[in-house]
Amino acid sequence: MNKNINAHCHVYPHKIAARAIEGIKTFYQIDNMTLNGETSDLIREGDALNTTHYLIHSVATVPAQVNSINEFIAEEVRTHDGVFTGFGTLHPDSEDIAADYAHLLELGLKGVKLHPDFQNFGLDTDRADKLAQVIAKNPVPVMVHCGDPRNNLSNPPQMKAFVEKYPELTIIGAHLGGWSKWEEAAALLPGHDNLYVDCSSSLRDLTPERAVEIFRAYGMDKVIWGTDYPMWDASIEMEYFDKLDLSDEERNLILYENAARLLHIDGY
């Protein structure tokens, strides 16, 4: 089995993991989640798939959580040297976003994860600009949750505006640029040089044929694999991926090389 990088993993401290899982289940109306949201569980299931590296992150739903979450992610990276790359969190309502970002970088975190729907801000609003303008002064990759049918905070039109407004930022559009909005995303988002997409929480809702077409629209060098841990079992997500009609070279790009290059893993 070829090695792979799981490039979309939410992780939580033991003392709040169960509560976080319940929050995810409620927000996304999922009846059953079998994974516990802790890094030991993440590694256990990844070992069965020859996963050699993980991109881990969490999201601050209020400003007071920012520094503690970033310190937790940084500690997990240090504890599991060479296994994790950590992205930090920021919040648009923080009193000092610049200081939060400086702290994030001092901790050694390599990017930022934003979730407009959890954090209640539109990607095409001044609140997104406050975050992007700080990051752009010392850029790192920015992963953005994209898509939700219940609002217009992170859907493809908002994502397109954000990507085009900040061409200096390397942006990862989670869920093929628009969870539940895949067709609209595929029509609006390909062709932006600064945009990557991950395929987490997407392959289960697309036919294999359509998934490959969407990959090709973005470019095989722009797609990365991830499981959206702890939402879905990694082995099942890999089964969805294995159904795709891809060449060995394309599989390796999506499962490993694109993320390794983006995250500077293994000398890339």
mmCIF file of C-alpha atoms in Angstrom:
data_model
loop_
_atom_site.group_PDB
_atom_site.id
_atom_site.type_symbol
_atom_site.label_atom_id
_atom_site.label_comp_id
_atom_site.label_asym_id
_atom_site.label_seq_id
_atom_site.Cartn_x
_atom_site.Cartn_y
_atom_site.Cartn_z
ATOM 1 C CA MET A 1 0.000 0.000 0.000
ATOM 2 C CA ASN A 2 1.392 3.391 -1.027
ATOM 3 C CA LYS A 3 2.069 5.927 1.695
ATOM 4 C CA ASN A 4 -0.308 8.858 2.027
ATOM 5 C CA ILE A 5 -0.819 12.123 3.876
ATOM 6 C CA ASN A 6 -4.132 12.774 5.615
ATOM 7 C CA ALA A 7 -4.444 16.503 5.045
ATOM 8 C CA HIS A 8 -7.677 17.294 6.889
ATOM 9 C CA CYS A 9 -7.849 16.278 10.564
ATOM 10 C CA HIS A 10 -9.628 18.005 13.453
ATOM 11 C CA VAL A 11 -8.181 17.007 16.834
ATOM 12 C CA TYR A 12 -9.085 17.887 20.421
ATOM 13 C CA PRO A 13 -7.671 17.552 23.947
ATOM 14 C CA HIS A 14 -8.979 14.546 25.853
ATOM 15 C CA LYS A 15 -10.938 16.679 28.327
ATOM 16 C CA ILE A 16 -13.113 18.274 25.642
ATOM 17 C CA ALA A 17 -13.032 15.686 22.835
ATOM 18 C CA ALA A 18 -16.364 14.066 23.680
ATOM 19 C CA ARG A 19 -18.071 17.460 23.849
ATOM 20 C CA ALA A 20 -16.516 18.476 20.527
ATOM 21 C CA ILE A 21 -17.772 15.279 18.887
ATOM 22 C CA GLU A 22 -21.293 15.979 20.123
ATOM 23 C CA GLY A 23 -21.047 19.493 18.699
ATOM 24 C CA ILE A 24 -20.040 18.179 15.269
ATOM 25 C CA LYS A 25 -22.836 15.616 15.300
ATOM 26 C CA THR A 26 -25.374 18.313 16.131
ATOM 27 C CA PHE A 27 -24.066 20.886 13.627
ATOM 28 C CA TYR A 28 -23.974 18.420 10.722
ATOM 29 C CA GLN A 29 -26.856 16.204 11.867
ATOM 30 C CA ILE A 30 -24.767 13.023 11.917
ATOM 31 C CA ASP A 31 -26.249 10.196 13.959
ATOM 32 C CA ASN A 32 -23.162 8.042 14.421
ATOM 33 C CA MET A 33 -19.478 8.937 14.735
ATOM 34 C CA THR A 34 -17.175 6.150 15.908
ATOM 35 C CA LEU A 35 -13.895 8.099 16.167
ATOM 36 C CA ASN A 36 -13.072 10.058 19.314
ATOM 37 C CA GLY A 37 -11.243 13.127 17.987
ATOM 38 C CA GLU A 38 -7.939 12.456 19.783
ATOM 39 C CA THR A 39 -4.555 12.142 18.103
ATOM 40 C CA SER A 40 -3.930 8.604 19.370
ATOM 41 C CA ASP A 41 -7.126 7.481 17.625
ATOM 42 C CA LEU A 42 -6.154 9.353 14.453
ATOM 43 C CA ILE A 43 -2.767 7.611 14.276
ATOM 44 C CA ARG A 44 -4.276 4.210 15.089
ATOM 45 C CA GLU A 45 -6.608 4.281 12.120
ATOM 46 C CA GLY A 46 -3.995 5.862 9.860
ATOM 47 C CA ASP A 47 -1.472 3.116 10.565
ATOM 48 C CA ALA A 48 -3.758 0.618 8.831
ATOM 49 C CA LEU A 49 -3.556 2.703 5.634
ATOM 50 C CA ASN A 50 0.182 3.476 5.705
ATOM 51 C CA THR A 51 -0.555 7.114 6.479
ATOM 52 C CA THR A 52 2.809 8.706 7.233
ATOM 53 C CA HIS A 53 1.794 12.296 8.010
ATOM 54 C CA TYR A 54 -1.253 14.281 9.132
ATOM 55 C CA LEU A 55 -2.326 17.909 8.862
ATOM 56 C CA ILE A 56 -4.029 18.672 12.189
ATOM 57 C CA HIS A 57 -6.048 21.692 13.274
ATOM 58 C CA SER A 58 -9.002 22.893 15.301
ATOM 59 C CA VAL A 59 -11.269 25.939 15.173
ATOM 60 C CA ALA A 60 -11.883 28.683 17.725
ATOM 61 C CA THR A 61 -15.596 29.462 17.929
ATOM 62 C CA VAL A 62 -14.908 32.416 20.266
ATOM 63 C CA PRO A 63 -11.799 34.632 20.512
ATOM 64 C CA ALA A 64 -10.871 33.389 23.992
ATOM 65 C CA GLN A 65 -10.136 29.927 22.581
ATOM 66 C CA VAL A 66 -7.523 31.028 20.029
ATOM 67 C CA ASN A 67 -4.305 30.854 22.020
ATOM 68 C CA SER A 68 -5.183 27.716 23.987
ATOM 69 C CA ILE A 69 -6.124 25.846 20.803
ATOM 70 C CA ASN A 70 -2.938 26.948 19.056
ATOM 71 C CA GLU A 71 -0.828 25.895 22.035
ATOM 72 C CA PHE A 72 -2.547 22.496 22.081
ATOM 73 C CA ILE A 73 -1.954 21.918 18.361
ATOM 74 C CA ALA A 74 1.697 23.007 18.698
ATOM 75 C CA GLU A 75 2.213 20.628 21.628
ATOM 76 C CA GLU A 76 0.774 17.720 19.645
ATOM 77 C CA VAL A 77 3.161 18.541 16.788
ATOM 78 C CA ARG A 78 6.113 18.570 19.201
ATOM 79 C CA THR A 79 5.021 15.355 20.909
ATOM 80 C CA HIS A 80 4.667 13.545 17.593
ATOM 81 C CA ASP A 81 7.784 14.889 15.896
ATOM 82 C CA GLY A 82 7.721 14.377 12.136
ATOM 83 C CA VAL A 83 4.196 12.946 12.137
ATOM 84 C CA PHE A 84 2.034 16.071 12.320
ATOM 85 C CA THR A 85 1.958 19.439 10.623
ATOM 86 C CA GLY A 86 -0.163 21.884 12.614
ATOM 87 C CA PHE A 87 -2.372 24.712 11.360
ATOM 88 C CA GLY A 88 -3.499 27.260 13.919
ATOM 89 C CA THR A 89 -6.757 29.111 14.378
ATOM 90 C CA LEU A 90 -7.687 32.804 14.364
ATOM 91 C CA HIS A 91 -10.987 34.527 15.090
ATOM 92 C CA PRO A 92 -12.291 37.708 13.414
ATOM 93 C CA ASP A 93 -13.621 39.113 16.700
ATOM 94 C CA SER A 94 -10.303 38.942 18.535
ATOM 95 C CA GLU A 95 -9.159 42.243 20.027
ATOM 96 C CA ASP A 96 -5.666 41.734 18.589
ATOM 97 C CA ILE A 97 -5.570 39.448 15.557
ATOM 98 C CA ALA A 98 -2.003 40.487 14.782
ATOM 99 C CA ALA A 99 -0.805 39.373 18.219
ATOM 100 C CA ASP A 100 -2.705 36.101 17.922
ATOM 101 C CA TYR A 101 -1.092 35.486 14.542
ATOM 102 C CA ALA A 102 2.383 36.333 15.823
ATOM 103 C CA HIS A 103 1.872 33.838 18.656
ATOM 104 C CA LEU A 104 0.677 31.207 16.178
ATOM 105 C CA LEU A 105 3.859 31.615 14.139
ATOM 106 C CA GLU A 106 6.083 31.629 17.229
ATOM 107 C CA LEU A 107 4.578 28.260 18.160
ATOM 108 C CA GLY A 108 5.829 26.865 14.859
ATOM 109 C CA LEU A 109 2.434 26.328 13.280
ATOM 110 C CA LYS A 110 2.589 26.236 9.486
ATOM 111 C CA GLY A 111 -0.795 27.551 8.416
ATOM 112 C CA VAL A 112 -4.221 28.779 9.470
ATOM 113 C CA LYS A 113 -7.568 26.978 9.452
ATOM 114 C CA LEU A 114 -10.701 29.117 9.103
ATOM 115 C CA HIS A 115 -14.277 27.846 9.349
ATOM 116 C CA PRO A 116 -16.667 30.661 8.400
ATOM 117 C CA ASP A 117 -19.750 28.612 9.268
ATOM 118 C CA PHE A 118 -18.559 27.660 12.762
ATOM 119 C CA GLN A 119 -17.114 31.155 13.297
ATOM 120 C CA ASN A 120 -20.071 33.004 11.729
ATOM 121 C CA PHE A 121 -18.379 35.295 9.218
ATOM 122 C CA GLY A 122 -18.696 35.647 5.462
ATOM 123 C CA LEU A 123 -15.640 35.193 3.282
ATOM 124 C CA ASP A 124 -16.683 38.251 1.288
ATOM 125 C CA THR A 125 -16.999 40.579 4.296
ATOM 126 C CA ASP A 126 -14.790 42.940 6.272
ATOM 127 C CA ARG A 127 -14.482 40.328 9.024
ATOM 128 C CA ALA A 128 -12.707 37.985 6.608
ATOM 129 C CA ASP A 129 -10.559 40.890 5.424
ATOM 130 C CA LYS A 130 -9.351 41.528 8.985
ATOM 131 C CA LEU A 131 -7.946 38.020 9.106
ATOM 132 C CA ALA A 132 -6.578 37.847 5.565
ATOM 133 C CA GLN A 133 -4.806 41.186 5.769
ATOM 134 C CA VAL A 134 -2.892 40.110 8.863
ATOM 135 C CA ILE A 135 -1.927 36.743 7.357
ATOM 136 C CA ALA A 136 -0.898 38.348 4.060
ATOM 137 C CA LYS A 137 1.831 40.366 5.788
ATOM 138 C CA ASN A 138 3.674 37.111 6.564
ATOM 139 C CA PRO A 139 1.865 34.503 4.490
ATOM 140 C CA VAL A 140 1.282 30.872 5.340
ATOM 141 C CA PRO A 141 -1.258 28.542 3.687
ATOM 142 C CA VAL A 142 -4.865 29.098 4.719
ATOM 143 C CA MET A 143 -7.323 26.203 4.792
ATOM 144 C CA VAL A 144 -10.935 27.346 4.551
ATOM 145 C CA HIS A 145 -14.025 25.268 5.170
ATOM 146 C CA CYS A 146 -16.208 25.767 2.100
ATOM 147 C CA GLY A 147 -19.891 25.214 1.580
ATOM 148 C CA ASP A 148 -23.110 24.927 3.566
ATOM 149 C CA PRO A 149 -26.663 24.953 2.172
ATOM 150 C CA ARG A 150 -27.975 26.735 5.282
ATOM 151 C CA ASN A 151 -26.251 30.067 4.705
ATOM 152 C CA ASN A 152 -24.016 32.071 2.375
ATOM 153 C CA LEU A 153 -20.862 32.450 4.439
ATOM 154 C CA SER A 154 -18.490 30.054 2.665
ATOM 155 C CA ASN A 155 -20.273 28.973 -0.494
ATOM 156 C CA PRO A 156 -18.544 29.142 -3.899
ATOM 157 C CA PRO A 157 -19.360 32.799 -4.672
ATOM 158 C CA GLN A 158 -17.940 33.892 -1.303
ATOM 159 C CA MET A 159 -14.926 31.617 -1.762
ATOM 160 C CA LYS A 160 -14.292 32.970 -5.261
ATOM 161 C CA ALA A 161 -14.312 36.528 -3.923
ATOM 162 C CA PHE A 162 -11.866 35.615 -1.174
ATOM 163 C CA VAL A 163 -9.461 33.740 -3.446
ATOM 164 C CA GLU A 164 -9.434 36.547 -6.004
ATOM 165 C CA LYS A 165 -9.052 39.310 -3.436
ATOM 166 C CA TYR A 166 -5.971 37.683 -1.876
ATOM 167 C CA PRO A 167 -3.878 36.180 -4.700
ATOM 168 C CA GLU A 168 -0.802 36.404 -2.476
ATOM 169 C CA LEU A 169 -2.283 33.770 -0.152
ATOM 170 C CA THR A 170 -2.088 30.045 -0.858
ATOM 171 C CA ILE A 171 -5.598 28.847 -0.043
ATOM 172 C CA ILE A 172 -6.882 25.307 0.456
ATOM 173 C CA GLY A 173 -10.588 25.065 -0.262
ATOM 174 C CA ALA A 174 -11.833 22.187 1.850
ATOM 175 C CA HIS A 175 -14.377 19.709 0.471
ATOM 176 C CA LEU A 176 -13.528 20.378 -3.187
ATOM 177 C CA GLY A 177 -14.240 24.054 -2.671
ATOM 178 C CA GLY A 178 -17.821 23.656 -1.509
ATOM 179 C CA TRP A 179 -19.368 20.956 0.664
ATOM 180 C CA SER A 180 -22.866 20.273 -0.734
ATOM 181 C CA LYS A 181 -22.105 22.848 -3.459
ATOM 182 C CA TRP A 182 -19.699 20.795 -5.567
ATOM 183 C CA GLU A 183 -21.161 21.633 -8.966
ATOM 184 C CA GLU A 184 -21.268 25.359 -8.302
ATOM 185 C CA ALA A 185 -17.718 25.241 -6.953
ATOM 186 C CA ALA A 186 -16.478 23.352 -10.011
ATOM 187 C CA ALA A 187 -18.016 26.030 -12.229
ATOM 188 C CA LEU A 188 -16.602 29.028 -10.327
ATOM 189 C CA LEU A 189 -13.303 28.102 -8.664
ATOM 190 C CA PRO A 190 -10.936 26.244 -11.017
ATOM 191 C CA GLY A 191 -8.247 28.289 -12.737
ATOM 192 C CA HIS A 192 -7.022 30.208 -9.699
ATOM 193 C CA ASP A 193 -3.288 29.659 -9.310
ATOM 194 C CA ASN A 194 -3.378 30.226 -5.534
ATOM 195 C CA LEU A 195 -6.100 27.635 -4.866
ATOM 196 C CA TYR A 196 -5.734 24.010 -3.817
ATOM 197 C CA VAL A 197 -8.701 21.853 -2.816
ATOM 198 C CA ASP A 198 -8.994 18.812 -0.583
ATOM 199 C CA CYS A 199 -11.468 16.023 -1.290
ATOM 200 C CA SER A 200 -12.568 15.351 2.286
ATOM 201 C CA SER A 201 -16.299 14.859 2.960
ATOM 202 C CA SER A 202 -16.926 14.822 -0.795
ATOM 203 C CA LEU A 203 -16.270 11.468 -2.443
ATOM 204 C CA ARG A 204 -19.139 9.793 -0.592
ATOM 205 C CA ASP A 205 -21.565 12.226 -2.254
ATOM 206 C CA LEU A 206 -20.201 12.181 -5.815
ATOM 207 C CA THR A 207 -20.101 9.430 -8.411
ATOM 208 C CA PRO A 208 -16.548 8.257 -9.090
ATOM 209 C CA GLU A 209 -16.826 9.578 -12.633
ATOM 210 C CA ARG A 210 -17.932 13.038 -11.544
ATOM 211 C CA ALA A 211 -15.288 13.211 -8.829
ATOM 212 C CA VAL A 212 -12.544 12.586 -11.401
ATOM 213 C CA GLU A 213 -14.010 15.246 -13.693
ATOM 214 C CA ILE A 214 -13.937 17.758 -10.842
ATOM 215 C CA PHE A 215 -10.355 16.785 -9.965
ATOM 216 C CA ARG A 216 -9.342 17.403 -13.571
ATOM 217 C CA ALA A 217 -11.091 20.779 -13.596
ATOM 218 C CA TYR A 218 -8.973 21.957 -10.656
ATOM 219 C CA GLY A 219 -5.863 20.147 -11.914
ATOM 220 C CA MET A 220 -4.443 16.928 -10.521
ATOM 221 C CA ASP A 221 -1.572 18.921 -9.013
ATOM 222 C CA LYS A 222 -4.068 20.970 -6.977
ATOM 223 C CA VAL A 223 -6.045 18.223 -5.202
ATOM 224 C CA ILE A 224 -5.092 16.710 -1.839
ATOM 225 C CA TRP A 225 -6.592 13.809 0.109
ATOM 226 C CA GLY A 226 -8.043 14.015 3.600
ATOM 227 C CA THR A 227 -10.672 12.301 5.715
ATOM 228 C CA ASP A 228 -12.189 15.159 7.743
ATOM 229 C CA TYR A 229 -11.264 13.169 10.863
ATOM 230 C CA PRO A 230 -13.111 12.454 13.144
ATOM 231 C CA MET A 231 -16.208 12.589 10.951
ATOM 232 C CA TRP A 232 -15.438 9.601 8.740
ATOM 233 C CA ASP A 233 -13.488 6.362 8.981
ATOM 234 C CA ALA A 234 -10.232 6.572 6.988
ATOM 235 C CA SER A 235 -10.518 3.063 5.545
ATOM 236 C CA ILE A 236 -13.943 3.873 4.099
ATOM 237 C CA GLU A 237 -12.703 7.169 2.697
ATOM 238 C CA MET A 238 -9.853 5.293 1.013
ATOM 239 C CA GLU A 239 -12.354 2.823 -0.445
ATOM 240 C CA TYR A 240 -14.152 5.752 -2.088
ATOM 241 C CA PHE A 241 -10.844 7.021 -3.436
ATOM 242 C CA ASP A 242 -9.857 3.610 -4.766
ATOM 243 C CA LYS A 243 -12.971 3.569 -6.959
ATOM 244 C CA LEU A 244 -11.688 6.546 -8.947
ATOM 245 C CA ASP A 245 -10.253 5.908 -12.407
ATOM 246 C CA LEU A 246 -6.857 7.512 -11.852
ATOM 247 C CA SER A 247 -3.387 6.678 -13.074
ATOM 248 C CA ASP A 248 -0.745 5.640 -10.558
ATOM 249 C CA GLU A 249 0.904 9.033 -11.032
ATOM 250 C CA GLU A 250 -2.357 10.870 -10.344
ATOM 251 C CA ARG A 251 -3.047 8.750 -7.263
ATOM 252 C CA ASN A 252 0.379 9.529 -5.861
ATOM 253 C CA LEU A 253 -0.048 13.253 -6.523
ATOM 254 C CA ILE A 254 -3.343 13.422 -4.636
ATOM 255 C CA LEU A 255 -2.514 11.012 -1.830
ATOM 256 C CA TYR A 256 0.989 12.280 -1.164
ATOM 257 C CA GLU A 257 3.018 14.581 -3.408
ATOM 258 C CA ASN A 258 0.700 17.598 -3.577
ATOM 259 C CA ALA A 259 0.365 17.806 0.207
ATOM 260 C CA ALA A 260 4.073 17.077 0.727
ATOM 261 C CA ARG A 261 4.953 19.957 -1.590
ATOM 262 C CA LEU A 262 2.421 22.312 -0.048
ATOM 263 C CA LEU A 263 3.458 21.483 3.533
ATOM 264 C CA HIS A 264 7.198 21.016 2.821
ATOM 265 C CA ILE A 265 7.250 17.428 4.068
ATOM 266 C CA ASP A 266 10.057 14.940 3.389
ATOM 267 C CA GLY A 267 12.258 17.495 1.685
ATOM 268 C CA TYR A 268 9.650 18.745 -0.788
#
